Amino acid sequence: MGWNVTFHSSMRRLVYILLLMMAAGTVACQRTPGEAERQLIYIDSLIADAPDSALTLLAALSPSPNPQPAGTSGASGTSGAFGTSEASGASGDSSPSKLEGARGSVSESVGARDSSPSKLEGARGSVSASDEASPVRMTAGERAYHALLTAQAMYKAYIPATTDSVINVAWDYYGHLGMFASATDRQRRVRAMLYKGTTAEELGHPDSAMYWYKRTELEAAPDDQKIRAYSMFRQASLFQAQYDLPTAIARFKTATDAFMQCNDSIYAIYCIEELSAIYRLIDVDSALLYINKGISLAKKFKLNDEYYTQLTTLAGLYLSTNVTQSVEVARKVLNNSSNPINIFKCCHIASEAFCIRGNIDSAEFYINLSPKPTNAIDSVIHFQALSHLEELKQSMPESKNSIAVSDSIAENLIIKSHKSSIRNSEYEVINEYNNEALFKSKLVKSLLLITIILILLSCFFIYRYKQQRTASLISSLRNDFSRHLRDIEEQKYELASNHIYLLKSIESKLNNNKNKSIISEIFDSERENPVWDALRTHADTSCNGIITHIEKTYPTLSKKDIQLIILCCCGFSDKSIMSILDYTNQKSVYNRKRLLPSEKMNSDLSLTQFIEKYLENQVKRNVN
C-alpha cells in the first residue's frame, strides 16, 4: 500500500504543476503590450497600403543587439495576413522622437502605395541623416515581430530579398513556440512560414519555397482563410513557372474561390489574370472567358485600374482574332485609363492592329503616342512595333506600282464604256420617251381604279350606316312594344287579383248567409260573365298558362270541369267550390278533383297534384 500512496501523491504534485504552468501561460497571453510592441502594431497597420512608409518606420525603430529577457515577449491582439492591423490604430502614448518624426513624413503616403525603391532609399537616408539615436531595446518576441514586418514590407514594396537572414530572425523565435503560445504568436508563426517561402522563391529555391507554402496552408487557422488562399496562389505561381500547367490551373482556381470567400477581390482578379495567361497558350476561348470574368469582377467592385488592365489584356487577345474589336478596346483604354503601363501596351496593340490592316499613318500615330519604354521588356515590344512599321513602309512601293497598273486598266475600261454609251445614247432617248408615255398611261389607269374603289367603299359605308340605323330603330320599337305588353299583362293580373279578392269576400259573406240563389247569380255560367273571365285570366297568369294548355290538350273537358280547374288554380276551398258549382257536399268536390284527371286527362294524379306537377315542369323549363 505504501507504493500506491506515493504514486497518488506524485500525480497530485504533477497536476498542481500543470495547473500553475497553464495559469502562468494565461497571464502571459493576457498582459498589456509594451511601448515597442504598440509601435510595431501601428507599423503593421501601414504595410498593406504604404509598405515604403512602413519600412521607413521600421528602420527608425531598429532593435538593440542585446534583447531583454524573453519572459516579456508577446502581445494581445489579432494579426491578419498580408499586413492587416493587429490593433486598430494602436500606438504608444510617449513614442520616441525619431519615430514621431518618421510618422509625420508617412501621413501623406498612407493609402497611396509606391513601389519604387528610390523613394525607400531616400526615406532611409533622411532618417539616418536626421537622427542617429541609439537602437531601441526590445524583447526576443518584439525583435522577431520587427524582423517579420521588415520581410513583409520589403516583399510588399517589391524589393527583392538578397538573403534570408531577416526572416530567419523571426523564424528562430516563432519556430520554437511552446504549447502555451498565444493566438497572436501562432498567427505570426504562420505569417513567418509564408514569408520564408517568398524569400526562398526570390533567392531561387523553388523546392524550399513550395515546402514553406504547403506548410503555411496546413498550419493556418481555419478562420484565417486569406493567408491560406495566398499560399495557394504562390504555389500555383511556382507550378506555372515549372510548366506544370494542369496543376497550376487547379491551384489558381482553388485560390480564386478562397479569395472570393474572404472578399479579397483584388487577389481574386490576380488569379483570374494568371488563368487567362495560361489559357492563352492552350485554349483561346477559355482565355476569353476568364478575361471577361475578370472584367465583370473589376467592374462590380469598381476597381478601375484592374478593369482597364483586363481590357488591355482583352485587346491583346483580340489582336490575333478580331483586329477591329482589338482597336476599339484599345481606344477605350486610352480614352479612360491613366495607368502608363496600360497606355503603353494599348498604343502598341493599336499600332500592330493598324499595321495588319495596312494603315501606315494610324500605326505611326499610335507609336508616337506611346510613352517611352521603362524596362527591357517594354523596349523589346517597342522595337518589334517599329520593325513591323518599317516593313510595312518598305512594302508600299510594290503596292504603289500595282495601284498604277490597276489605274491604267481602269482608265482603258472607262474609255471603252464611254464609246459604247455614245452609240447607245439615241436608243436611250427613244426608250426614255416610250417609258414616259407608258408611265402616264399607267398613272391614269391607276387613278381611275383608285377613284372607283373609293366610290365603292363610300357606298358600302353608307349602306352599313343605314342598315345599323334601321336595326337600332327596330330594336327600340320592339323594346317599346314589349314594355307595353308587360304593362298590359300587369294590369290584367292586377285586375284579376282584385276580382279574386272581391269574390272571396263575397264568398265568405255568402257562406255565412248560405244563400245559394245569390251565389248562382254571381257565378252564372250560362251567359257571358265578367267574373269567370277575371278568374280565368288570374289562373292563367298565376299558373303559367295552365288553363289555355289544358283546353288545347284535353278538348273533351266540359265547361264545368274547366271551371273546377279555374277555381282550384285560384285557391278556392272545397266548401266554396261546392257552393259555386252547386255540388251536393264537399266530398263530391273532393271525389271530382280526384277522378277528373284519370277520366279525361289520362293521368293517375289528383287535380291538385296535376297542377303542382305542371308548375314544377314550367319552372325547370325556364331554368334550362
Coordinates of C-alpha atoms in Angstrom, one line a residue:
M1 CA 0.0 0.0 0.0
G2 CA 3.0 2.4 0.5
W3 CA 3.8 2.5 -3.2
N4 CA 0.2 3.3 -4.0
V5 CA 0.2 6.3 -1.7
T6 CA 3.5 7.5 -3.1
F7 CA 2.1 7.2 -6.7
H8 CA -1.0 9.2 -5.9
S9 CA 0.9 12.0 -4.1
S10 CA 3.2 12.2 -7.1
M11 CA 0.3 12.5 -9.5
R12 CA -1.2 15.3 -7.4
R13 CA 2.0 17.2 -7.5
L14 CA 2.2 16.8 -11.3
V15 CA -1.4 18.1 -11.7
Y16 CA -0.6 21.1 -9.5
I17 CA 2.5 21.9 -11.6
L18 CA 0.5 21.7 -14.8
L19 CA -2.2 24.0 -13.4
L20 CA 0.4 26.5 -12.4
M21 CA 2.0 26.4 -15.8
M22 CA -1.4 27.0 -17.5
A23 CA -2.2 29.9 -15.2
A24 CA 1.3 31.4 -16.0
G25 CA 0.7 31.0 -19.7
T26 CA -2.7 32.6 -19.5
V27 CA -1.3 35.6 -17.6
A28 CA 1.5 35.9 -20.2
C29 CA -1.1 35.8 -23.0
Q30 CA -3.3 38.5 -21.4
R31 CA -0.6 41.0 -20.4
T32 CA -0.6 44.5 -21.8
P33 CA 1.8 45.1 -24.8
G34 CA 4.9 47.3 -24.2
E35 CA 5.9 50.5 -26.0
A36 CA 7.9 48.8 -28.8
E37 CA 5.1 46.3 -29.3
R38 CA 2.5 49.1 -29.7
Q39 CA 4.7 50.9 -32.2
L40 CA 5.2 47.6 -34.2
I41 CA 1.4 47.0 -34.3
Y42 CA 1.0 50.5 -35.7
I43 CA 3.6 49.8 -38.4
D44 CA 1.8 46.6 -39.2
S45 CA -1.4 48.5 -39.9
L46 CA 0.5 50.5 -42.6
I47 CA 2.1 47.7 -44.6
A48 CA -0.9 46.8 -46.7
D49 CA -1.4 50.4 -48.1
A50 CA 2.1 52.0 -47.6
P51 CA 4.9 49.4 -47.4
D52 CA 7.6 52.0 -48.2
S53 CA 6.5 54.2 -45.2
A54 CA 6.4 51.1 -43.0
L55 CA 10.0 50.3 -44.0
T56 CA 11.0 53.9 -43.1
L57 CA 9.4 53.5 -39.6
L58 CA 11.0 50.0 -39.1
A59 CA 14.4 51.5 -40.0
A60 CA 13.9 54.2 -37.4
L61 CA 12.8 51.6 -34.8
S62 CA 15.8 49.2 -35.1
P63 CA 16.3 46.8 -32.2
S64 CA 19.4 46.8 -30.0
P65 CA 21.8 43.8 -30.3
N66 CA 21.0 42.5 -26.8
P67 CA 17.4 41.7 -26.2
Q68 CA 15.6 41.8 -22.9
P69 CA 14.5 38.5 -21.3
A70 CA 12.0 36.5 -23.3
G71 CA 9.6 36.5 -20.4
T72 CA 8.2 39.9 -21.5
S73 CA 7.6 38.9 -25.1
G74 CA 4.2 38.5 -26.8
A75 CA 1.2 40.8 -27.1
S76 CA -2.5 40.6 -27.3
G77 CA -4.4 41.3 -30.4
T78 CA -5.0 39.5 -33.7
S79 CA -2.9 39.7 -36.8
G80 CA -4.3 39.3 -40.3
A81 CA -2.5 38.0 -43.3
F82 CA -0.6 40.4 -45.6
G83 CA -0.2 43.2 -43.2
T84 CA -3.7 43.7 -41.7
S85 CA -3.6 45.6 -38.4
E86 CA -3.3 43.8 -35.1
A87 CA -4.8 46.7 -33.1
S88 CA -6.8 49.3 -34.9
G89 CA -4.6 52.3 -34.8
A90 CA -2.7 51.3 -31.7
S91 CA 0.3 53.4 -30.9
G92 CA 2.2 54.4 -27.8
D93 CA 1.4 57.5 -25.8
S94 CA 5.0 58.5 -25.5
S95 CA 6.8 57.3 -28.7
P96 CA 10.4 58.2 -29.3
S97 CA 11.1 61.5 -31.1
K98 CA 12.6 59.7 -34.1
L99 CA 9.5 57.6 -34.6
E100 CA 7.2 60.6 -34.3
G101 CA 9.3 62.5 -37.0
A102 CA 9.1 59.5 -39.3
R103 CA 5.3 59.2 -38.7
G104 CA 5.0 62.9 -39.8
S105 CA 6.6 62.0 -43.1
V106 CA 4.2 59.0 -43.5
S107 CA 0.9 60.9 -43.1
E108 CA 0.8 61.9 -46.8
S109 CA 1.8 58.5 -48.2
V110 CA -0.7 56.2 -46.4
G111 CA -3.2 54.8 -48.8
A112 CA -1.1 55.5 -51.9
R113 CA 1.3 52.6 -52.4
D114 CA 4.6 53.4 -54.2
S115 CA 6.7 50.5 -55.3
S116 CA 9.7 52.5 -56.4
P117 CA 12.9 51.5 -54.4
S118 CA 14.4 55.0 -54.9
K119 CA 11.7 56.5 -52.6
L120 CA 12.5 54.0 -50.0
E121 CA 16.2 54.7 -50.1
G122 CA 15.6 58.4 -49.9
A123 CA 13.4 57.9 -46.8
R124 CA 16.0 55.7 -45.2
G125 CA 18.7 58.3 -45.9
S126 CA 16.6 61.1 -44.5
V127 CA 16.1 59.1 -41.3
S128 CA 19.7 58.2 -40.8
A129 CA 21.0 61.7 -41.6
S130 CA 18.5 63.5 -39.4
D131 CA 18.9 61.4 -36.3
E132 CA 21.4 58.7 -35.2
A133 CA 19.7 57.8 -32.0
S134 CA 20.6 54.6 -30.1
P135 CA 18.7 51.4 -31.1
V136 CA 15.5 50.6 -29.2
R137 CA 15.7 47.8 -26.6
M138 CA 13.3 45.0 -27.4
T139 CA 12.4 41.6 -26.1
A140 CA 13.0 38.5 -28.2
G141 CA 9.4 38.4 -29.3
E142 CA 9.5 42.1 -30.4
R143 CA 12.7 41.5 -32.3
A144 CA 11.1 38.6 -34.1
Y145 CA 8.0 40.7 -34.8
H146 CA 10.2 43.5 -36.1
A147 CA 12.0 41.1 -38.5
L148 CA 8.7 39.6 -39.7
L149 CA 7.3 43.1 -40.5
T150 CA 10.6 44.1 -42.3
A151 CA 10.5 41.0 -44.5
Q152 CA 6.8 41.5 -45.2
A153 CA 7.2 45.2 -46.0
M154 CA 10.1 44.5 -48.4
Y155 CA 8.0 42.0 -50.2
K156 CA 5.1 44.4 -50.5
A157 CA 7.4 47.2 -51.7
Y158 CA 8.8 44.9 -54.5
I159 CA 12.3 44.9 -53.0
P160 CA 13.9 41.6 -53.8
A161 CA 15.5 39.7 -50.9
T162 CA 19.2 39.1 -51.3
T163 CA 19.5 37.0 -48.1
D164 CA 17.2 35.1 -45.7
S165 CA 18.8 36.5 -42.6
V166 CA 15.9 38.9 -41.8
I167 CA 13.2 36.3 -41.9
N168 CA 15.4 33.8 -40.1
V169 CA 15.4 36.1 -37.1
A170 CA 11.6 35.9 -37.0
W171 CA 11.6 32.1 -37.6
D172 CA 14.2 31.4 -34.9
Y173 CA 11.7 32.8 -32.4
Y174 CA 8.3 31.7 -33.8
G175 CA 9.6 28.3 -34.9
H176 CA 10.2 27.2 -31.3
L177 CA 7.0 28.3 -29.7
G178 CA 5.7 26.1 -26.9
M179 CA 2.2 24.7 -26.4
F180 CA 1.2 27.7 -24.3
A181 CA 1.9 30.3 -27.1
S182 CA -0.7 33.0 -27.5
A183 CA -3.1 33.1 -30.5
T184 CA -1.2 36.2 -31.7
D185 CA 2.1 34.4 -31.7
R186 CA 0.6 31.4 -33.5
Q187 CA -0.7 33.7 -36.3
R188 CA 2.6 35.4 -36.6
R189 CA 4.3 32.0 -36.8
V190 CA 2.1 31.2 -39.9
R191 CA 3.0 34.5 -41.4
A192 CA 6.7 33.8 -40.8
M193 CA 6.2 30.5 -42.7
L194 CA 4.6 32.4 -45.6
Y195 CA 7.4 34.9 -45.9
K196 CA 10.0 32.1 -45.5
G197 CA 8.5 30.8 -48.7
T198 CA 8.5 34.2 -50.6
T199 CA 12.2 34.7 -49.5
A200 CA 13.2 31.3 -50.7
E201 CA 11.3 31.9 -54.0
E202 CA 13.1 35.2 -54.6
L203 CA 16.5 33.6 -53.7
G204 CA 15.9 31.0 -56.4
H205 CA 15.0 27.9 -54.3
P206 CA 11.5 26.8 -55.6
D207 CA 11.5 23.5 -53.8
S208 CA 12.1 25.1 -50.4
A209 CA 9.5 27.8 -51.3
M210 CA 6.9 25.1 -52.1
Y211 CA 7.7 23.4 -48.8
W212 CA 7.0 26.5 -46.8
Y213 CA 3.9 27.4 -48.8
K214 CA 2.4 24.0 -48.2
R215 CA 3.2 24.1 -44.6
T216 CA 1.6 27.5 -44.3
E217 CA -1.6 26.1 -45.9
L218 CA -1.6 23.2 -43.4
E219 CA -0.9 25.1 -40.2
A220 CA -3.1 28.2 -40.9
A221 CA -6.1 28.6 -38.6
P222 CA -9.5 27.7 -40.0
D223 CA -10.7 31.3 -39.8
D224 CA -7.6 32.6 -41.5
Q225 CA -8.8 32.0 -45.0
K226 CA -6.9 34.8 -46.6
I227 CA -3.3 33.6 -45.8
R228 CA -4.3 30.1 -46.9
A229 CA -5.6 31.5 -50.2
Y230 CA -2.3 33.4 -50.7
S231 CA -0.2 30.3 -50.1
M232 CA -2.3 28.5 -52.8
F233 CA -1.7 31.5 -55.1
R234 CA 2.1 31.3 -54.6
Q235 CA 2.0 27.5 -55.1
A236 CA 0.2 28.0 -58.4
S237 CA 2.8 30.5 -59.5
L238 CA 5.6 28.0 -58.8
F239 CA 3.8 25.3 -60.8
Q240 CA 3.3 27.8 -63.6
A241 CA 7.0 28.6 -63.6
Q242 CA 7.8 24.9 -63.8
Y243 CA 5.3 24.5 -66.7
D244 CA 3.1 22.1 -64.8
L245 CA 0.1 23.9 -66.3
P246 CA -2.8 21.4 -65.2
T247 CA -1.7 21.7 -61.5
A248 CA -1.2 25.4 -61.8
I249 CA -4.7 25.8 -63.3
A250 CA -6.2 23.8 -60.5
R251 CA -4.4 25.7 -57.7
F252 CA -5.3 29.1 -59.3
K253 CA -9.0 28.1 -59.4
T254 CA -8.9 27.0 -55.8
A255 CA -7.2 30.2 -54.8
T256 CA -9.7 32.3 -56.7
D257 CA -12.6 30.7 -54.8
A258 CA -10.8 31.2 -51.5
F259 CA -10.1 34.9 -52.2
M260 CA -13.8 35.4 -53.1
Q261 CA -14.9 33.8 -49.8
C262 CA -12.8 36.2 -47.8
N263 CA -13.9 39.2 -50.0
D264 CA -10.5 39.9 -51.4
S265 CA -11.5 40.9 -55.0
I266 CA -8.0 42.2 -56.0
Y267 CA -6.2 38.9 -55.4
A268 CA -9.1 37.1 -57.0
I269 CA -8.6 39.2 -60.1
Y270 CA -4.9 38.4 -60.0
C271 CA -5.7 34.7 -60.0
I272 CA -8.0 35.2 -63.0
E273 CA -5.3 37.1 -64.8
E274 CA -2.9 34.2 -64.4
L275 CA -5.6 31.7 -65.5
S276 CA -6.2 33.8 -68.7
A277 CA -2.5 34.0 -69.4
I278 CA -2.2 30.2 -69.1
Y279 CA -5.2 29.5 -71.3
R280 CA -3.9 31.9 -74.0
L281 CA -1.3 29.2 -74.6
I282 CA -3.7 26.3 -74.9
D283 CA -7.3 27.4 -75.3
V284 CA -8.2 30.9 -76.6
D285 CA -11.9 30.5 -75.8
S286 CA -11.2 29.7 -72.2
A287 CA -8.8 32.6 -72.0
L288 CA -11.5 34.9 -73.4
L289 CA -13.9 33.5 -70.8
Y290 CA -11.6 34.3 -67.8
I291 CA -10.7 37.7 -69.2
N292 CA -14.4 38.6 -69.3
K293 CA -14.9 37.2 -65.8
G294 CA -12.1 39.4 -64.5
I295 CA -13.6 42.5 -66.3
S296 CA -17.0 41.9 -64.8
L297 CA -15.5 41.3 -61.3
A298 CA -13.4 44.5 -61.5
K299 CA -16.5 46.4 -62.7
K300 CA -18.6 45.0 -59.9
F301 CA -16.2 46.1 -57.2
K302 CA -15.3 49.4 -59.0
L303 CA -11.6 48.6 -59.4
N304 CA -10.8 51.0 -62.2
D305 CA -7.1 50.0 -62.6
E306 CA -7.8 46.3 -62.7
Y307 CA -10.8 46.9 -65.0
Y308 CA -8.6 48.7 -67.6
T309 CA -5.8 46.2 -67.1
Q310 CA -8.2 43.4 -68.0
L311 CA -9.4 45.4 -71.1
T312 CA -5.8 45.8 -72.2
T313 CA -5.3 42.0 -72.0
L314 CA -8.6 41.6 -74.0
A315 CA -7.3 44.0 -76.7
G316 CA -4.1 41.9 -77.0
L317 CA -6.1 38.7 -77.3
Y318 CA -8.4 40.2 -80.0
L319 CA -5.3 41.2 -82.0
S320 CA -5.0 37.6 -83.4
T321 CA -8.7 37.0 -83.9
N322 CA -10.6 40.3 -84.4
V323 CA -8.5 43.3 -85.4
T324 CA -11.4 45.8 -85.4
Q325 CA -12.5 44.8 -81.9
S326 CA -8.9 45.0 -80.7
V327 CA -8.6 48.6 -81.9
E328 CA -12.0 49.5 -80.3
V329 CA -11.0 48.1 -76.9
A330 CA -7.5 49.7 -77.0
R331 CA -9.1 53.1 -77.8
K332 CA -11.4 52.7 -74.8
V333 CA -8.5 52.1 -72.5
L334 CA -6.5 55.1 -74.0
N335 CA -9.5 57.4 -73.5
N336 CA -10.2 56.5 -69.9
S337 CA -7.2 54.9 -68.2
S338 CA -4.3 56.9 -66.7
N339 CA -2.1 53.9 -66.0
P340 CA 1.1 54.4 -68.0
I341 CA 1.6 50.6 -68.3
N342 CA -1.9 50.1 -69.9
I343 CA -1.4 53.2 -72.1
F344 CA 2.0 51.8 -73.4
K345 CA 0.5 48.4 -74.1
C346 CA -2.6 49.7 -75.8
C347 CA -0.7 52.1 -78.0
H348 CA 1.4 49.2 -79.3
I349 CA -1.6 46.9 -79.7
A350 CA -3.4 49.6 -81.7
S351 CA -0.2 50.2 -83.8
E352 CA 0.1 46.4 -84.5
A353 CA -3.6 46.3 -85.5
F354 CA -3.3 49.1 -88.0
C355 CA -0.1 47.5 -89.4
I356 CA -2.1 44.4 -90.0
R357 CA -4.8 46.4 -91.7
G358 CA -2.2 48.3 -93.8
N359 CA -2.9 51.8 -92.3
I360 CA 0.6 53.3 -92.0
D361 CA -0.4 56.7 -90.8
S362 CA -2.6 55.3 -88.0
A363 CA 0.1 52.8 -86.9
E364 CA 2.7 55.6 -86.8
F365 CA 0.3 57.9 -84.9
Y366 CA -0.1 55.3 -82.1
I367 CA 3.7 54.6 -82.0
N368 CA 4.3 58.3 -81.5
L369 CA 1.5 58.5 -78.9
S370 CA 3.1 55.7 -76.8
P371 CA 5.1 56.6 -73.6
K372 CA 8.8 55.7 -73.6
P373 CA 9.7 52.2 -72.5
T374 CA 10.9 51.9 -68.9
N375 CA 12.3 48.4 -68.9
A376 CA 13.9 45.8 -71.2
I377 CA 10.6 44.0 -72.0
D378 CA 8.9 47.3 -73.0
S379 CA 11.9 48.1 -75.1
V380 CA 11.6 44.8 -77.0
I381 CA 7.9 45.4 -77.6
H382 CA 8.6 48.9 -78.8
F383 CA 11.4 47.7 -81.2
Q384 CA 9.1 45.0 -82.6
A385 CA 6.3 47.5 -83.3
L386 CA 8.9 49.8 -85.1
S387 CA 10.1 46.9 -87.1
H388 CA 6.6 46.0 -88.3
L389 CA 6.0 49.6 -89.3
E390 CA 9.2 49.8 -91.3
E391 CA 8.4 46.5 -93.1
L392 CA 5.0 47.9 -94.0
K393 CA 6.6 51.1 -95.3
Q394 CA 9.1 49.2 -97.4
S395 CA 6.3 47.1 -99.0
M396 CA 4.5 50.3 -100.0
P397 CA 6.4 50.9 -103.4
E398 CA 5.3 47.5 -104.7
S399 CA 1.8 48.3 -103.7
K400 CA 2.1 51.7 -105.5
N401 CA 3.2 50.0 -108.7
S402 CA 0.3 47.6 -108.5
I403 CA -2.1 50.6 -107.9
A404 CA -0.7 52.4 -111.0
V405 CA -1.3 49.3 -113.2
S406 CA -4.8 48.9 -111.9
D407 CA -5.4 52.6 -112.6
S408 CA -4.4 52.3 -116.2
I409 CA -6.5 49.3 -116.8
A410 CA -9.5 51.1 -115.2
E411 CA -8.9 54.1 -117.5
N412 CA -9.0 51.9 -120.6
L413 CA -12.2 50.4 -119.5
I414 CA -13.7 53.8 -118.8
I415 CA -12.8 54.9 -122.4
K416 CA -14.4 51.8 -123.9
S417 CA -17.5 52.2 -121.9
H418 CA -17.8 55.8 -122.9
K419 CA -17.7 54.9 -126.6
S420 CA -20.4 52.3 -126.2
S421 CA -22.5 54.8 -124.2
I422 CA -22.3 57.3 -127.1
R423 CA -23.6 54.6 -129.5
N424 CA -26.5 53.8 -127.3
S425 CA -27.5 57.3 -126.5
E426 CA -30.1 57.5 -129.2
Y427 CA -31.7 54.3 -128.1
E428 CA -31.8 55.5 -124.6
V429 CA -33.6 58.7 -125.6
I430 CA -36.2 56.8 -127.5
N431 CA -36.6 54.3 -124.7
E432 CA -37.0 57.2 -122.2
Y433 CA -39.8 58.8 -124.3
N434 CA -41.6 55.5 -124.6
N435 CA -41.2 54.8 -120.9
E436 CA -42.6 58.2 -120.1
A437 CA -45.7 57.7 -122.2
L438 CA -46.2 54.3 -120.7
F439 CA -45.9 55.7 -117.3
K440 CA -48.5 58.4 -118.0
S441 CA -51.0 55.8 -119.2
K442 CA -50.4 53.6 -116.2
L443 CA -50.8 56.6 -114.0
V444 CA -54.2 57.5 -115.5
K445 CA -55.4 53.9 -115.2
S446 CA -54.3 53.8 -111.6
L447 CA -56.1 57.0 -110.7
L448 CA -59.2 55.7 -112.3
L449 CA -59.1 52.5 -110.4
I450 CA -58.5 54.3 -107.1
T451 CA -61.5 56.5 -107.8
I452 CA -63.8 53.5 -108.5
I453 CA -62.5 51.8 -105.3
L454 CA -63.2 55.0 -103.2
I455 CA -66.7 55.3 -104.7
L456 CA -67.5 51.6 -103.8
L457 CA -66.1 52.0 -100.3
S458 CA -68.3 55.1 -99.8
C459 CA -71.4 53.3 -101.0
F460 CA -70.6 50.3 -98.7
F461 CA -70.1 52.5 -95.7
I462 CA -73.3 54.4 -96.4
Y463 CA -75.3 51.2 -96.7
R464 CA -73.8 49.8 -93.5
Y465 CA -74.7 53.1 -91.7
K466 CA -78.3 52.9 -92.9
Q467 CA -78.6 49.2 -92.0
Q468 CA -77.3 49.8 -88.5
R469 CA -79.6 52.8 -88.0
T470 CA -82.6 50.7 -89.2
A471 CA -81.7 47.8 -86.9
S472 CA -81.3 50.1 -83.9
L473 CA -84.7 51.7 -84.7
I474 CA -86.4 48.3 -85.0
S475 CA -84.8 47.2 -81.7
S476 CA -86.1 50.3 -79.9
L477 CA -89.6 49.7 -81.3
R478 CA -89.5 46.1 -80.2
N479 CA -88.4 47.1 -76.7
D480 CA -91.3 49.7 -76.5
F481 CA -93.8 47.1 -77.7
S482 CA -92.6 44.5 -75.2
R483 CA -92.7 47.1 -72.4
H484 CA -96.4 47.9 -73.4
L485 CA -97.3 44.2 -73.4
R486 CA -95.8 43.8 -70.0
D487 CA -97.7 46.8 -68.7
I488 CA -101.0 45.3 -70.1
E489 CA -100.3 41.9 -68.6
E490 CA -99.5 43.5 -65.3
Q491 CA -102.8 45.5 -65.5
K492 CA -104.7 42.3 -66.3
Y493 CA -103.1 40.5 -63.4
E494 CA -103.8 43.3 -61.0
L495 CA -107.5 43.4 -62.2
A496 CA -107.8 39.6 -61.8
S497 CA -106.3 39.8 -58.3
N498 CA -108.8 42.5 -57.4
H499 CA -111.7 40.3 -58.7
I500 CA -110.4 37.3 -56.7
Y501 CA -110.2 39.4 -53.6
L502 CA -113.7 40.7 -54.2
L503 CA -115.1 37.3 -55.0
K504 CA -113.6 35.7 -51.9
S505 CA -115.0 38.5 -49.8
I506 CA -118.4 37.8 -51.4
E507 CA -117.9 34.1 -50.9
S508 CA -117.2 34.5 -47.2
K509 CA -120.3 36.6 -46.7
L510 CA -122.4 34.2 -48.7
N511 CA -121.1 31.2 -46.8
N512 CA -122.3 32.8 -43.7
N513 CA -125.7 33.5 -45.2
K514 CA -125.9 30.2 -47.1
N515 CA -128.0 31.8 -49.8
K516 CA -127.3 29.6 -52.9
S517 CA -129.5 31.7 -55.2
I518 CA -127.3 34.7 -54.8
I519 CA -124.1 32.6 -55.3
S520 CA -125.6 31.1 -58.5
E521 CA -126.5 34.5 -59.8
I522 CA -122.9 35.8 -59.2
F523 CA -121.2 32.8 -60.8
D524 CA -123.8 32.2 -63.5
S525 CA -122.1 30.3 -66.4
E526 CA -124.9 30.2 -68.8
R527 CA -124.2 33.7 -70.1
E528 CA -121.2 35.9 -70.5
N529 CA -120.0 36.6 -67.0
P530 CA -117.0 39.0 -66.4
V531 CA -116.4 37.2 -63.1
W532 CA -115.4 34.0 -64.8
D533 CA -113.3 36.0 -67.3
A534 CA -111.4 37.6 -64.4
L535 CA -110.9 34.2 -62.7
R536 CA -109.6 32.6 -65.9
T537 CA -107.2 35.4 -66.5
H538 CA -105.9 35.2 -63.0
A539 CA -105.5 31.4 -63.2
D540 CA -103.6 31.6 -66.5
T541 CA -101.3 34.4 -65.2
S542 CA -100.5 32.9 -61.9
C543 CA -100.1 29.3 -63.1
N544 CA -98.1 30.0 -66.4
G545 CA -101.0 29.5 -68.9
I546 CA -102.4 26.2 -67.4
I547 CA -106.0 26.9 -68.5
T548 CA -105.0 27.5 -72.1
H549 CA -102.8 24.4 -72.1
I550 CA -105.5 22.2 -70.7
E551 CA -108.1 23.4 -73.2
K552 CA -105.8 22.7 -76.1
T553 CA -104.5 19.4 -74.8
Y554 CA -107.8 17.9 -73.4
P555 CA -110.7 19.2 -75.6
T556 CA -113.1 16.6 -74.1
L557 CA -113.3 18.5 -70.8
S558 CA -116.7 20.1 -70.1
K559 CA -117.3 23.8 -69.2
K560 CA -117.9 22.8 -65.6
D561 CA -114.6 20.8 -65.5
I562 CA -112.7 23.9 -66.7
Q563 CA -114.4 26.0 -64.1
L564 CA -113.4 23.5 -61.4
I565 CA -109.8 23.7 -62.6
I566 CA -110.0 27.5 -62.6
L567 CA -111.3 27.6 -59.0
C568 CA -108.6 25.2 -57.9
C569 CA -105.9 27.4 -59.5
C570 CA -107.4 30.5 -57.9
G571 CA -107.1 28.8 -54.4
F572 CA -110.9 28.4 -53.6
S573 CA -111.6 25.9 -50.9
D574 CA -113.7 22.7 -51.4
K575 CA -116.6 24.3 -49.5
S576 CA -116.6 27.4 -51.7
I577 CA -116.3 25.3 -54.9
M578 CA -119.3 23.3 -53.6
S579 CA -121.4 26.5 -53.3
I580 CA -120.3 28.0 -56.6
L581 CA -120.6 24.9 -58.8
D582 CA -123.7 23.5 -56.9
Y583 CA -122.2 20.3 -55.7
T584 CA -124.1 18.2 -53.1
N585 CA -121.4 18.2 -50.5
Q586 CA -117.7 18.7 -50.0
K587 CA -117.0 15.0 -50.5
S588 CA -118.4 15.3 -54.0
V589 CA -116.0 18.1 -54.8
Y590 CA -113.1 16.0 -53.4
N591 CA -114.0 13.0 -55.4
R592 CA -114.4 15.0 -58.6
K593 CA -111.0 16.6 -58.1
R594 CA -109.5 13.1 -57.6
L595 CA -111.2 11.4 -60.5
L596 CA -111.2 14.1 -63.2
P597 CA -107.5 13.6 -64.3
S598 CA -108.0 9.8 -64.6
E599 CA -111.2 10.0 -66.5
K600 CA -110.5 12.8 -69.0
M601 CA -106.8 13.8 -68.8
N602 CA -105.0 10.3 -68.9
S603 CA -103.3 10.9 -65.5
D604 CA -103.1 8.9 -62.3
L605 CA -102.7 12.1 -60.2
S606 CA -105.3 14.1 -58.5
L607 CA -106.2 17.5 -59.9
T608 CA -104.2 19.3 -57.2
Q609 CA -101.1 17.1 -57.9
F610 CA -101.6 17.6 -61.7
I611 CA -101.5 21.4 -61.2
E612 CA -98.4 21.2 -59.0
K613 CA -96.6 18.9 -61.5
Y614 CA -97.4 21.3 -64.3
L615 CA -96.0 24.3 -62.4
E616 CA -92.8 22.3 -61.5
N617 CA -92.2 21.4 -65.2
Q618 CA -92.6 25.0 -66.2
V619 CA -90.0 26.1 -63.6
K620 CA -87.5 23.5 -64.9
R621 CA -88.1 24.6 -68.5
N622 CA -87.5 28.3 -67.6
V623 CA -84.3 27.4 -65.7
N624 CA -82.9 25.4 -68.7

